[in-house]
Each structure stands twice: as structure tokens, then as C-alpha cells.
CSV table of C-alpha atoms in Angstrom, one decimal:
chain,number,residue,atom,x,y,z
A,68,UNK,CA,99.7,-95.7,-194.8
A,69,UNK,CA,96.4,-98.2,-196.0
A,70,UNK,CA,99.2,-100.5,-197.8
A,71,UNK,CA,97.8,-103.1,-200.5
A,72,UNK,CA,96.7,-106.9,-199.2
A,73,UNK,CA,97.9,-109.8,-201.4
A,74,UNK,CA,94.8,-112.9,-201.1
A,75,UNK,CA,96.3,-116.3,-200.3
A,76,UNK,CA,96.6,-117.3,-204.0
A,77,UNK,CA,98.8,-114.2,-204.7
A,78,UNK,CA,100.7,-114.5,-201.9
A,79,UNK,CA,102.4,-118.5,-203.4
A,80,UNK,CA,102.4,-116.7,-206.4
A,81,UNK,CA,104.7,-114.9,-205.2
A,82,UNK,CA,106.5,-116.8,-202.8
A,83,UNK,CA,107.0,-119.2,-205.6
A,84,UNK,CA,109.0,-116.1,-208.1
A,85,UNK,CA,110.4,-114.8,-205.1
A,86,UNK,CA,111.8,-118.2,-204.9
A,87,UNK,CA,112.7,-119.2,-208.9
A,88,UNK,CA,113.1,-116.2,-211.4
A,89,UNK,CA,113.8,-113.9,-207.4
A,90,UNK,CA,115.9,-116.8,-206.2
A,91,UNK,CA,115.8,-116.0,-203.3
A,92,UNK,CA,116.3,-119.9,-200.9
A,93,UNK,CA,114.1,-120.6,-198.7
A,94,UNK,CA,116.7,-120.2,-195.7
A,95,UNK,CA,117.5,-117.1,-197.0
A,96,UNK,CA,113.9,-115.8,-196.7
A,97,UNK,CA,112.7,-117.5,-193.9
A,98,UNK,CA,115.8,-115.7,-191.7
A,99,UNK,CA,114.2,-112.4,-192.6
A,100,UNK,CA,111.1,-113.0,-192.6
A,101,UNK,CA,111.9,-115.0,-188.5
A,102,UNK,CA,114.0,-110.9,-187.5
A,103,UNK,CA,111.1,-109.9,-188.9
A,104,UNK,CA,109.5,-111.0,-186.4
A,105,UNK,CA,111.5,-110.9,-183.5
A,106,UNK,CA,112.2,-107.4,-184.1
A,107,UNK,CA,108.1,-106.9,-183.3
A,108,UNK,CA,108.6,-109.1,-180.3
A,109,UNK,CA,110.6,-106.0,-178.8
A,110,UNK,CA,109.2,-103.3,-180.0
A,111,UNK,CA,106.3,-104.7,-178.6
A,112,UNK,CA,108.2,-106.1,-175.8
A,113,UNK,CA,111.6,-105.3,-175.0
A,114,UNK,CA,113.4,-108.0,-172.6
A,115,UNK,CA,113.3,-105.8,-169.9
A,116,UNK,CA,109.3,-106.2,-169.5
A,117,UNK,CA,109.6,-110.5,-169.3
A,118,UNK,CA,111.4,-111.9,-171.3
A,119,UNK,CA,109.3,-115.0,-171.3
A,120,UNK,CA,108.0,-116.1,-174.3
A,121,UNK,CA,106.0,-118.8,-175.7
A,122,UNK,CA,106.8,-119.9,-179.9
A,123,UNK,CA,104.6,-122.0,-181.0
A,124,UNK,CA,104.5,-123.4,-184.1
A,125,UNK,CA,103.3,-124.9,-186.7
A,126,UNK,CA,103.9,-127.5,-189.0
A,127,UNK,CA,104.9,-125.7,-192.4
A,128,UNK,CA,106.6,-122.3,-192.9
A,129,UNK,CA,104.5,-120.3,-190.3
A,130,UNK,CA,105.9,-122.6,-187.7
A,131,UNK,CA,109.6,-122.0,-189.6
A,132,UNK,CA,109.5,-118.5,-189.0
A,133,UNK,CA,109.0,-118.9,-185.6
A,134,UNK,CA,112.2,-122.3,-185.0
A,135,UNK,CA,114.2,-118.8,-186.2
A,136,UNK,CA,112.1,-115.6,-184.6
A,137,UNK,CA,112.7,-118.1,-181.1
A,138,UNK,CA,116.8,-118.4,-182.4
A,139,UNK,CA,117.1,-114.2,-182.7
A,140,UNK,CA,114.7,-113.9,-179.6
A,141,UNK,CA,117.1,-116.0,-177.5
A,142,UNK,CA,120.0,-113.7,-178.9
A,143,UNK,CA,118.0,-110.8,-178.0
A,144,UNK,CA,118.3,-112.1,-174.4
A,145,UNK,CA,114.4,-113.6,-174.3
A,146,UNK,CA,113.5,-116.8,-172.7
A,147,UNK,CA,111.7,-118.4,-175.6
A,148,UNK,CA,110.4,-122.2,-174.6
A,149,UNK,CA,109.1,-123.6,-177.9
A,150,UNK,CA,105.6,-125.5,-178.7
A,151,UNK,CA,106.7,-127.9,-182.0
A,152,UNK,CA,104.1,-130.8,-182.1
A,153,UNK,CA,104.5,-131.8,-185.9
A,154,UNK,CA,108.0,-131.5,-186.2
A,155,UNK,CA,107.8,-132.5,-190.4
A,156,UNK,CA,111.0,-134.2,-191.2
A,157,UNK,CA,111.3,-131.2,-194.2
A,158,UNK,CA,115.3,-130.7,-193.8
A,159,UNK,CA,115.5,-126.9,-193.2
A,160,UNK,CA,113.2,-126.9,-190.1
A,161,UNK,CA,115.1,-129.9,-187.8
A,162,UNK,CA,118.0,-127.6,-188.7
A,163,UNK,CA,116.5,-124.5,-188.0
A,164,UNK,CA,115.6,-127.7,-184.5
A,165,UNK,CA,118.9,-128.8,-184.3
A,166,UNK,CA,120.3,-124.8,-183.6
A,167,UNK,CA,117.2,-124.4,-181.0
A,168,UNK,CA,118.4,-126.9,-179.0
A,169,UNK,CA,122.4,-126.2,-179.5
A,170,UNK,CA,121.2,-122.7,-177.3
A,171,UNK,CA,119.6,-124.8,-175.0
A,172,UNK,CA,116.2,-123.6,-176.4
A,173,UNK,CA,113.5,-126.6,-174.1
A,174,UNK,CA,111.1,-127.7,-176.7
A,175,UNK,CA,107.7,-128.1,-174.1
A,176,UNK,CA,104.2,-130.5,-175.1
A,177,UNK,CA,102.9,-129.8,-172.0
A,178,UNK,CA,100.9,-125.9,-174.2
A,179,UNK,CA,98.7,-125.2,-171.6
A,180,UNK,CA,101.0,-125.3,-169.1
A,181,UNK,CA,103.8,-123.1,-171.0
A,182,UNK,CA,100.6,-121.2,-171.3
A,183,UNK,CA,100.9,-120.4,-167.8
A,184,UNK,CA,103.6,-119.7,-167.3
A,185,UNK,CA,105.6,-117.6,-170.6
A,186,UNK,CA,104.9,-113.4,-170.5
A,187,UNK,CA,103.9,-113.9,-173.6
A,188,UNK,CA,103.3,-115.6,-177.6
A,189,UNK,CA,104.3,-115.9,-180.7
A,190,UNK,CA,101.8,-117.8,-182.4
A,191,UNK,CA,103.9,-119.4,-185.1
A,192,UNK,CA,100.9,-122.2,-186.0
A,193,UNK,CA,98.9,-121.2,-189.3
A,194,UNK,CA,100.2,-118.9,-191.8
A,195,UNK,CA,98.4,-117.6,-196.4
A,196,UNK,CA,98.9,-121.3,-197.1
A,197,UNK,CA,95.5,-122.4,-194.1
A,198,UNK,CA,92.6,-122.9,-194.9
A,199,UNK,CA,90.5,-125.3,-194.0
A,200,UNK,CA,89.8,-127.2,-190.7
A,201,UNK,CA,92.3,-127.0,-187.9
A,202,UNK,CA,93.8,-130.3,-187.4
A,203,UNK,CA,94.8,-131.6,-184.0
A,204,UNK,CA,96.7,-130.7,-181.6
A,205,UNK,CA,95.2,-127.5,-182.6
A,206,UNK,CA,92.2,-126.3,-181.8
A,207,UNK,CA,92.7,-127.0,-178.1
A,208,UNK,CA,96.1,-124.5,-178.0
A,209,UNK,CA,94.2,-122.1,-180.2
A,210,UNK,CA,91.0,-121.8,-178.2
A,211,UNK,CA,93.6,-121.4,-175.3
A,212,UNK,CA,94.9,-118.6,-176.8
A,213,UNK,CA,91.7,-116.7,-177.8
A,214,UNK,CA,91.1,-117.5,-173.3
A,215,UNK,CA,94.5,-115.7,-172.5
A,216,UNK,CA,95.9,-112.9,-171.6
A,217,UNK,CA,98.4,-113.4,-171.9
A,218,UNK,CA,99.4,-111.0,-175.4
A,219,UNK,CA,99.7,-113.0,-178.7
A,220,UNK,CA,102.2,-112.1,-181.6
A,221,UNK,CA,99.4,-113.6,-184.9
A,222,UNK,CA,102.7,-114.8,-188.0
A,223,UNK,CA,101.2,-113.3,-191.0
A,224,UNK,CA,97.8,-115.0,-189.8
A,225,UNK,CA,95.8,-115.7,-186.8
A,226,UNK,CA,96.1,-119.6,-186.6
A,227,UNK,CA,92.5,-120.5,-187.8
A,228,UNK,CA,91.9,-117.7,-189.5
A,229,UNK,CA,90.3,-117.3,-193.1
A,230,UNK,CA,93.2,-115.3,-194.6
A,231,UNK,CA,90.1,-113.9,-197.7
A,232,UNK,CA,87.5,-114.0,-194.5
A,233,UNK,CA,88.9,-112.7,-191.8
A,234,UNK,CA,87.8,-114.4,-187.9
A,235,UNK,CA,86.2,-117.5,-188.0
A,236,UNK,CA,82.1,-118.0,-186.5
A,237,UNK,CA,82.7,-120.4,-184.9
A,238,UNK,CA,85.9,-123.3,-183.9
A,239,UNK,CA,88.5,-123.0,-181.6
A,240,UNK,CA,89.3,-119.3,-182.7
A,241,UNK,CA,86.1,-118.5,-183.0
A,242,UNK,CA,87.3,-114.7,-180.4
A,243,UNK,CA,90.3,-114.9,-180.9
A,244,UNK,CA,91.5,-111.4,-181.7
A,245,UNK,CA,95.6,-111.5,-180.8
A,246,UNK,CA,97.4,-109.2,-180.0
A,247,UNK,CA,99.4,-108.1,-182.6
A,248,UNK,CA,100.0,-108.2,-185.8
A,249,UNK,CA,102.9,-109.6,-188.6
A,250,UNK,CA,102.4,-109.2,-192.4
A,251,UNK,CA,104.7,-110.6,-194.5
A,252,UNK,CA,106.0,-109.5,-197.6
A,253,UNK,CA,102.3,-107.5,-197.1
A,254,UNK,CA,98.9,-108.1,-195.7
A,255,UNK,CA,96.5,-110.8,-196.6
A,256,UNK,CA,93.4,-109.7,-196.8
A,257,UNK,CA,91.5,-111.0,-193.1
A,258,UNK,CA,94.1,-107.7,-191.8
A,259,UNK,CA,90.2,-105.9,-192.6
A,260,UNK,CA,89.0,-107.6,-189.6
A,261,UNK,CA,92.8,-107.3,-187.5
A,262,UNK,CA,91.6,-104.6,-184.3
A,263,UNK,CA,95.2,-105.8,-182.2
A,264,UNK,CA,98.7,-103.0,-183.3
A,265,UNK,CA,100.2,-104.1,-187.5
A,266,UNK,CA,103.5,-105.0,-188.2
A,267,UNK,CA,104.7,-105.6,-191.2
A,268,UNK,CA,107.8,-107.0,-192.2
A,269,UNK,CA,110.1,-109.4,-194.6
A,270,UNK,CA,112.0,-106.9,-196.4
A,271,UNK,CA,113.8,-107.8,-199.8
A,272,UNK,CA,111.4,-106.7,-202.2
A,273,UNK,CA,111.7,-105.3,-205.4
A,274,UNK,CA,109.0,-102.5,-206.1
A,275,UNK,CA,109.3,-104.7,-209.2
A,276,UNK,CA,107.5,-107.6,-207.6
A,277,UNK,CA,105.8,-104.8,-205.9
A,278,UNK,CA,104.5,-103.2,-208.4
A,279,UNK,CA,103.2,-106.7,-210.6
A,280,UNK,CA,101.2,-108.5,-207.4
A,281,UNK,CA,99.6,-104.3,-207.2
A,282,UNK,CA,101.5,-104.1,-203.5
A,283,UNK,CA,103.1,-100.9,-201.5
A,284,UNK,CA,107.3,-101.9,-200.6
A,285,UNK,CA,106.6,-100.0,-196.2
A,286,UNK,CA,108.3,-97.2,-195.8
A,287,UNK,CA,111.1,-99.0,-193.5
A,288,UNK,CA,113.2,-96.1,-191.8
A,289,UNK,CA,117.0,-96.9,-190.9
A,290,UNK,CA,117.7,-100.2,-190.3
A,291,UNK,CA,114.8,-100.9,-189.4
A,292,UNK,CA,113.2,-104.9,-190.6
A,293,UNK,CA,110.0,-104.2,-190.3
A,294,UNK,CA,107.2,-101.0,-189.8
A,295,UNK,CA,103.9,-100.6,-187.6
A,296,UNK,CA,101.2,-98.7,-189.9
A,297,UNK,CA,98.0,-97.7,-188.6
A,298,UNK,CA,95.4,-100.5,-188.0
A,299,UNK,CA,92.7,-98.0,-188.4
A,300,UNK,CA,93.9,-96.4,-191.5
A,301,UNK,CA,94.0,-99.4,-193.1
A,302,UNK,CA,90.0,-100.4,-192.5
A,303,UNK,CA,89.4,-97.3,-194.8
B,298,UNK,CA,136.5,-105.0,-173.8
B,299,UNK,CA,139.2,-107.3,-175.1
B,300,UNK,CA,137.7,-109.2,-177.2
B,301,UNK,CA,139.4,-112.7,-178.0
B,302,UNK,CA,140.9,-113.0,-181.4
B,303,UNK,CA,139.8,-116.3,-183.9
B,304,UNK,CA,142.5,-117.4,-185.8
B,305,UNK,CA,142.6,-118.5,-189.5
B,306,UNK,CA,142.8,-121.8,-189.0
B,307,UNK,CA,139.7,-122.0,-186.0
B,308,UNK,CA,137.5,-119.3,-187.8
B,309,UNK,CA,137.3,-121.7,-190.3
B,310,UNK,CA,137.2,-124.6,-188.1
B,311,UNK,CA,134.2,-122.8,-186.8
B,312,UNK,CA,132.2,-121.9,-190.1
B,313,UNK,CA,133.2,-125.5,-190.6
B,314,UNK,CA,131.1,-126.7,-187.4
B,315,UNK,CA,128.7,-123.5,-187.9
B,316,UNK,CA,128.1,-125.4,-190.9
B,317,UNK,CA,128.2,-128.4,-189.9
B,318,UNK,CA,126.7,-129.8,-186.4
B,319,UNK,CA,125.7,-126.8,-186.2
B,320,UNK,CA,123.1,-127.6,-188.9
B,321,UNK,CA,123.1,-123.3,-190.0
B,322,UNK,CA,123.4,-123.4,-193.9
B,323,UNK,CA,125.6,-121.0,-195.7
B,324,UNK,CA,122.7,-119.1,-197.3
B,325,UNK,CA,121.5,-118.1,-192.8
B,326,UNK,CA,125.1,-117.4,-192.6
B,327,UNK,CA,126.2,-115.3,-195.9
B,328,UNK,CA,122.8,-112.9,-195.1
B,329,UNK,CA,123.9,-112.1,-191.4
B,330,UNK,CA,127.0,-111.8,-192.1
B,331,UNK,CA,125.6,-109.3,-195.2
B,332,UNK,CA,123.4,-107.9,-193.1
B,333,UNK,CA,125.5,-107.4,-190.2
B,334,UNK,CA,127.9,-105.3,-192.6
B,335,UNK,CA,124.6,-102.9,-194.0
B,336,UNK,CA,124.7,-102.2,-189.9
B,337,UNK,CA,128.1,-101.5,-190.0
B,338,UNK,CA,127.8,-98.5,-192.9
B,339,UNK,CA,124.8,-97.0,-191.8
B,340,UNK,CA,126.3,-96.9,-188.4
B,341,UNK,CA,129.6,-95.4,-189.7
B,342,UNK,CA,127.8,-93.3,-192.5
B,343,UNK,CA,123.6,-92.9,-192.9
B,344,UNK,CA,122.4,-92.7,-196.5
B,345,UNK,CA,122.2,-88.7,-196.0
B,346,UNK,CA,125.2,-87.9,-195.6
B,347,UNK,CA,126.3,-89.8,-198.4
B,348,UNK,CA,124.4,-92.3,-200.4
B,349,UNK,CA,127.0,-93.6,-202.9
B,350,UNK,CA,128.0,-97.2,-201.9
B,351,UNK,CA,131.1,-98.8,-204.0
B,352,UNK,CA,130.9,-102.6,-202.8
B,353,UNK,CA,134.3,-104.2,-203.9
B,354,UNK,CA,133.3,-108.1,-203.9
B,355,UNK,CA,136.3,-111.3,-204.3
B,356,UNK,CA,135.5,-114.6,-205.6
B,357,UNK,CA,135.0,-115.8,-202.0
B,358,UNK,CA,132.9,-115.9,-199.2
B,359,UNK,CA,133.5,-112.8,-197.9
B,360,UNK,CA,132.5,-111.1,-201.1
B,361,UNK,CA,129.7,-112.8,-200.6
B,362,UNK,CA,128.8,-111.2,-197.4
B,363,UNK,CA,129.0,-108.0,-199.8
B,364,UNK,CA,126.9,-109.1,-201.8
B,365,UNK,CA,124.3,-110.0,-199.6
B,366,UNK,CA,124.9,-105.9,-197.3
B,367,UNK,CA,124.7,-104.6,-201.4
B,368,UNK,CA,121.0,-106.2,-200.9
B,369,UNK,CA,120.8,-104.7,-198.0
B,370,UNK,CA,122.1,-101.6,-198.2
B,371,UNK,CA,119.3,-100.5,-201.4
B,372,UNK,CA,117.0,-101.0,-199.2
B,373,UNK,CA,118.2,-98.6,-196.8
B,374,UNK,CA,117.9,-96.1,-199.5
B,375,UNK,CA,121.6,-96.1,-200.4
B,376,UNK,CA,123.1,-96.3,-204.0
B,377,UNK,CA,125.4,-99.9,-204.5
B,378,UNK,CA,127.0,-100.2,-207.1
B,379,UNK,CA,129.3,-103.8,-207.1
B,380,UNK,CA,132.6,-103.8,-208.2
B,381,UNK,CA,133.0,-107.8,-209.1
B,382,UNK,CA,135.2,-109.0,-211.7
B,383,UNK,CA,135.7,-112.9,-210.6
B,384,UNK,CA,132.4,-114.4,-210.4
B,385,UNK,CA,132.6,-118.2,-209.7
B,386,UNK,CA,129.8,-120.4,-211.5
B,387,UNK,CA,129.4,-121.4,-207.4
B,388,UNK,CA,125.0,-121.1,-206.7
B,389,UNK,CA,125.1,-119.2,-204.1
B,390,UNK,CA,126.8,-116.3,-205.9
B,391,UNK,CA,124.6,-116.1,-209.1
B,392,UNK,CA,121.1,-116.0,-206.5
B,393,UNK,CA,122.9,-113.4,-204.7
B,394,UNK,CA,123.4,-110.8,-208.5
B,395,UNK,CA,120.7,-112.5,-210.0
B,396,UNK,CA,118.6,-110.4,-206.4
B,397,UNK,CA,121.1,-108.0,-207.1
B,398,UNK,CA,120.4,-107.1,-211.1
B,399,UNK,CA,116.6,-107.1,-210.3
B,400,UNK,CA,116.7,-104.5,-208.0
B,401,UNK,CA,118.7,-102.3,-211.2
B,402,UNK,CA,122.6,-102.9,-208.8
B,403,UNK,CA,125.0,-101.4,-211.0
B,404,UNK,CA,128.0,-103.8,-211.7
B,405,UNK,CA,130.2,-102.1,-212.9
B,406,UNK,CA,133.6,-102.5,-214.9
B,407,UNK,CA,135.4,-100.0,-213.5
B,408,UNK,CA,137.2,-99.6,-210.7
B,409,UNK,CA,138.8,-96.5,-210.5
B,410,UNK,CA,136.0,-94.4,-211.7
B,411,UNK,CA,133.7,-96.1,-209.4
B,412,UNK,CA,135.8,-95.7,-206.8
B,413,UNK,CA,135.9,-91.5,-207.9
B,414,UNK,CA,132.7,-91.5,-207.1
B,415,UNK,CA,131.3,-92.9,-204.2
B,416,UNK,CA,131.1,-91.6,-200.7
B,417,UNK,CA,132.2,-94.7,-199.2
B,418,UNK,CA,133.6,-98.4,-200.1
B,419,UNK,CA,132.9,-101.6,-198.5
B,420,UNK,CA,135.7,-104.3,-198.9
B,421,UNK,CA,134.6,-107.6,-199.2
B,422,UNK,CA,137.4,-108.6,-201.2
B,423,UNK,CA,139.4,-111.0,-199.1
B,424,UNK,CA,138.4,-112.8,-195.7
B,425,UNK,CA,140.1,-115.6,-193.2
B,426,UNK,CA,141.0,-117.0,-195.7
B,427,UNK,CA,142.9,-115.0,-197.6
B,428,UNK,CA,146.9,-115.8,-197.6
B,429,UNK,CA,149.7,-115.5,-199.6
B,430,UNK,CA,150.0,-113.3,-203.4
B,431,UNK,CA,147.3,-110.6,-204.0
B,432,UNK,CA,145.7,-112.2,-208.4
B,433,UNK,CA,144.7,-110.1,-211.2
B,434,UNK,CA,143.0,-107.6,-211.0
B,435,UNK,CA,142.7,-106.5,-207.2
B,436,UNK,CA,146.5,-105.8,-207.0
B,437,UNK,CA,146.1,-102.0,-208.7
B,438,UNK,CA,142.1,-102.6,-206.9
B,439,UNK,CA,143.7,-102.6,-203.5
B,440,UNK,CA,147.0,-100.3,-203.8
B,441,UNK,CA,143.6,-97.6,-205.2
B,442,UNK,CA,141.7,-98.1,-201.3
B,443,UNK,CA,145.0,-98.2,-199.4
B,444,UNK,CA,145.4,-94.6,-201.5
B,445,UNK,CA,142.0,-93.8,-201.9
B,446,UNK,CA,140.3,-90.0,-199.0
B,447,UNK,CA,137.4,-92.8,-198.9
B,448,UNK,CA,136.5,-94.1,-196.2
B,449,UNK,CA,137.0,-98.1,-195.7
B,450,UNK,CA,134.6,-100.6,-194.5
B,451,UNK,CA,136.6,-103.8,-194.5
B,452,UNK,CA,134.9,-106.8,-194.1
B,453,UNK,CA,136.7,-109.2,-191.2
B,454,UNK,CA,140.3,-108.3,-193.1
B,455,UNK,CA,141.7,-105.4,-194.1
B,456,UNK,CA,141.5,-107.1,-198.2
B,457,UNK,CA,145.2,-107.9,-198.6
B,458,UNK,CA,146.8,-107.9,-194.5
B,459,UNK,CA,147.7,-111.9,-193.3
B,460,UNK,CA,145.0,-113.2,-191.1
B,461,UNK,CA,147.8,-113.9,-188.0
B,462,UNK,CA,150.5,-111.1,-189.1
B,463,UNK,CA,148.2,-108.3,-189.7
B,464,UNK,CA,149.4,-105.2,-192.7
B,465,UNK,CA,151.7,-106.9,-196.0
B,466,UNK,CA,154.7,-103.5,-195.9
B,467,UNK,CA,154.8,-104.4,-199.2
B,468,UNK,CA,153.3,-105.0,-202.0
B,469,UNK,CA,149.7,-104.0,-203.0
B,470,UNK,CA,148.5,-103.0,-199.2
B,471,UNK,CA,151.1,-101.8,-197.7
B,472,UNK,CA,149.9,-98.5,-195.4
B,473,UNK,CA,146.5,-99.6,-196.6
B,474,UNK,CA,144.5,-98.6,-193.3
B,475,UNK,CA,140.5,-98.4,-193.9
B,476,UNK,CA,138.2,-96.4,-191.1
B,477,UNK,CA,136.7,-98.9,-190.2
B,478,UNK,CA,136.3,-102.9,-190.0
B,479,UNK,CA,133.6,-105.0,-189.5
B,480,UNK,CA,135.0,-109.0,-187.8
B,481,UNK,CA,133.0,-111.4,-188.3
B,482,UNK,CA,132.0,-114.1,-185.4
B,483,UNK,CA,135.2,-113.1,-183.9
B,484,UNK,CA,138.2,-110.4,-184.1
B,485,UNK,CA,140.6,-112.0,-186.1
B,486,UNK,CA,144.9,-111.8,-185.1
B,487,UNK,CA,145.4,-108.9,-187.6
B,488,UNK,CA,143.4,-106.3,-185.0
B,489,UNK,CA,146.6,-105.8,-183.2
B,490,UNK,CA,147.2,-103.4,-185.7
B,491,UNK,CA,144.5,-102.3,-186.8
B,492,UNK,CA,143.8,-98.1,-185.5
B,493,UNK,CA,140.2,-97.5,-187.1
B,494,UNK,CA,136.9,-98.5,-185.4
B,495,UNK,CA,135.8,-101.9,-185.5
B,496,UNK,CA,132.3,-103.4,-185.5
B,497,UNK,CA,132.1,-107.5,-184.5
B,498,UNK,CA,128.8,-108.9,-185.9
B,499,UNK,CA,127.4,-111.9,-186.8
B,500,UNK,CA,124.9,-112.5,-184.3
B,501,UNK,CA,124.1,-116.3,-184.3
B,502,UNK,CA,127.0,-117.9,-182.1
B,503,UNK,CA,126.6,-120.5,-178.8
B,504,UNK,CA,127.8,-119.4,-175.4
B,505,UNK,CA,129.3,-123.1,-176.4
B,506,UNK,CA,130.8,-122.6,-179.7
B,507,UNK,CA,132.0,-119.5,-177.9
B,508,UNK,CA,133.7,-121.8,-174.6
B,509,UNK,CA,135.1,-124.9,-177.4
B,510,UNK,CA,137.7,-121.1,-179.8
B,511,UNK,CA,137.9,-120.1,-176.4
B,512,UNK,CA,135.7,-116.6,-177.5
B,513,UNK,CA,133.0,-114.1,-176.0
B,514,UNK,CA,129.9,-113.7,-177.0
B,515,UNK,CA,130.5,-109.7,-177.9
B,516,UNK,CA,127.3,-108.0,-175.2
B,517,UNK,CA,125.2,-106.7,-178.4
B,518,UNK,CA,122.5,-104.8,-177.3
B,519,UNK,CA,118.5,-105.1,-178.3
B,520,UNK,CA,118.0,-105.8,-181.3
B,521,UNK,CA,121.3,-105.1,-182.9
B,522,UNK,CA,123.2,-107.2,-184.9
B,523,UNK,CA,125.9,-106.1,-184.4
B,524,UNK,CA,128.4,-104.5,-182.4
B,525,UNK,CA,131.1,-101.3,-182.3
B,526,UNK,CA,134.4,-102.2,-179.7
B,527,UNK,CA,136.7,-100.1,-178.8
B,528,UNK,CA,139.9,-100.9,-181.0
B,529,UNK,CA,142.3,-99.4,-177.9
B,530,UNK,CA,141.2,-101.6,-175.0
B,531,UNK,CA,141.4,-104.3,-177.5
B,532,UNK,CA,144.7,-104.1,-178.1
B,533,UNK,CA,145.4,-104.6,-174.4
């Protein structure tokens, strides 16, 4: 199944369209995105194989997806810990944070210590709107993820990767190749360089919007919010 | 599994609490509620056993849950038709309606004709805030549901039932006993009179809130947003 990819520019346009003429609210889309992320974690590593999960959240919507995923993971029986060093004053992110605090989900400021004590990681630091340089305090975080043996599921993009051009040849993300990736709505061009297990999630795309952006609606099964797509085929 | 029940008054208080100190938005809660409803439909009757589903939506939040469910059902491969005779000017309901129109989900004004051509029905007319009389145009709709042999899944309450006192002895809902019920967040006292299959959904309740309202967090499995609970045990 070779799904067509969505450029960074078109991903931004599609997002904007979903929330204007598409009539979705960001709360709705983020809830479904985070739910997809949580389902991918469950498929990769059910809680019996390791309950501790470190969710690293960046300052934007990718981080918001991570916050939602952490909540669902808690309800599935995982023990999430959230690393969220840059917490914007954005009302939605603050609410998602409160929802986690009400579940007694711990927030940590010490990433290396948390990484040493987890069974897996969700990388929700940067998503499709990332470009340019990795800003503090994330260079050390991404370097630690690149060097760690703990399995990482990246949300939409391995953080620090260029959405179009893939992995950086230098800097903190050089050599960062997560074990798994979940592309939200549609894969981005960077999947060409991705070597791990690949999921697509975000089951809300209409045929009309998919056609307009020259995308495929993936053949989700049953009530699944995600589907695993073959990476090898992806490259063809 | 005998889950404790939530009175109409406490259901309203809990809802209000989730959206104030709980920091949930109604968009979020309705998305999760509607998703739960869609998963119950799938469990009762997967699309291979009948794709046509009539979703009857009332003017309040119960109807909103139905609109969300209809969208997810469409994505699962069902062919939903929506009956939504009273469409409030509420911005959220209008957006949920637009999302369905963008999927070309048909809206009907002829309930009897739609009922004659469907494989199952979602009754999202009235929920936990219902009391008093069934207003037009719903008496005929509920009478038709009570008389029909098409399986009905009621959302939170069989419409026209009193939340505390159960089925009405007269009026349009006399003898209305749906095949299935999905209780959102927690069963309401009316489940004592309910004889069909019973699901609970809405996997967002924290232990703290459950304790405060003297509720149980149901033992959901895996990534399921719903759980089937034994009706017989429920009555003990």
C-alpha cells in the first residue's frame, strides 16, 4: 500500500481547511489525533509488555496530540510520564494538561532521568510545521532519543527531521531513526527515509478532501483509528 | 458487574464539573461519547450484517452524540441516514452537521420511510436531561420505534423513559424496550427496567470524579471505548 504523501505546505493548508470549511474544531481533531497515537502505542507494545511510557511534548500542536495520547494511555492501563518543558499559555493545551493532572499523571523536568526509567517513548516534540533549527531545551532531548535504545514512536515526524528532506545529516537529530512513526491524516515526504514500522491515523478524512489534496483514504479496518502500512512498499 | 448508577441530577452536575474544573470542552466529550456509540453499534451489528443505519437525533446533546456517531459509522463503512428535525442554532451542532454533509450523509425528514429502509436505528433523541413530555415531532417517532422490529440502540436512555422511574406506562413510549442501550459515563437508574444488551461508554472518567459521584470506572479492555455489562447482574 503506497499512500501518497502530503507536503508540509499542503499539510498546513489541509489543517486550516478542516478547521474552516470542514467545520472541525481543534479540540475534536486533536482528540482524534491523540487517540490514534495511543492506539499505535498499544499495537506496538501492549501494557503487559511495559507500562511505563514517557511522552515528550513540544510547544505546538504535536505536543497537544501527545498530551491527548498520554490521557488515553493512562486509561488503557499505562503509566505515562509527561515531559513538557515549554508550556504555552494556549488555553487548549492548558486544559489538556489539567486533564492529565487530574489523573495524577506525573510531569517531569528531568528528561535523562525519565528516559532511563521508561519502557517506551512518544516523540511529540515537533510535527509537520517544523523547519529550521531545534531550539532549547530540545537539542539534548533529541540527541538522547537518538542515542537511546528505548523504542520511540514519533508523531507525524521524527523530531528534527525536515518534513520534505528527511533526516538531518548533522545536529542533534543526526542518526535519529525511531522504531515507529505514526503519520496523522497522511504520510509526509520524509517517510521515504524512514526505516521503522509505519502507521497512519486520523480517521476523519473525507473522500472529497483527500481528492483535493491528492491523498488516499487508507483502508482502515473495523473500528480502528489507525492502520499499519508497509514501509518497504512505501518506498516504491 | 453491578455498576452503580448516576441520578439525573448528578449526571447534570458531573457534566458541568467535567467542563469546568475538569477542563474538558464539550467538543471533546461529545467526540468521545459519539465514538463510544459507534463502537457499540459495531459490536451489535458489524457492517457486513447490515450497513444501513438510521440515526435519530434530538435537539440537545444526546442528538449531538448521535451526529458524531453517524460520522464515525460512515468511516467504518456503514451507510448512515440522519433524522434531525429540530436543528438548534447551536454552533457545535451546526459544525457536526456540516461534517456529515461533507461526507454526503443524507438527512431525511420522513422518519417512517427511513425506518422502513434501515437495518438498525440509533435513538439519540433524548438523554439524561429528559423529563416531562415528549414534544412534537417526536411522539410519532418514538411510537414508531416502539412498534418497529428494527433493532434500536438507545443512547443513555430509551427516549421518553424517565431517567429515574424508567419506562412510561402511557404515551408514545409505552412498551418501548430497545434491543440495546449505551450508558454514557455511568448507567442511569432507568437501567433497572431495561431488558436488552447494555453497554457503558465514555472512557474519560477519573477515579477521583468517580469516587466523588459514587460511581465505578468500568473495567474497559484494551483500547475499547465501551464495555458490555450484564443486564441481569445490573439488576441485583
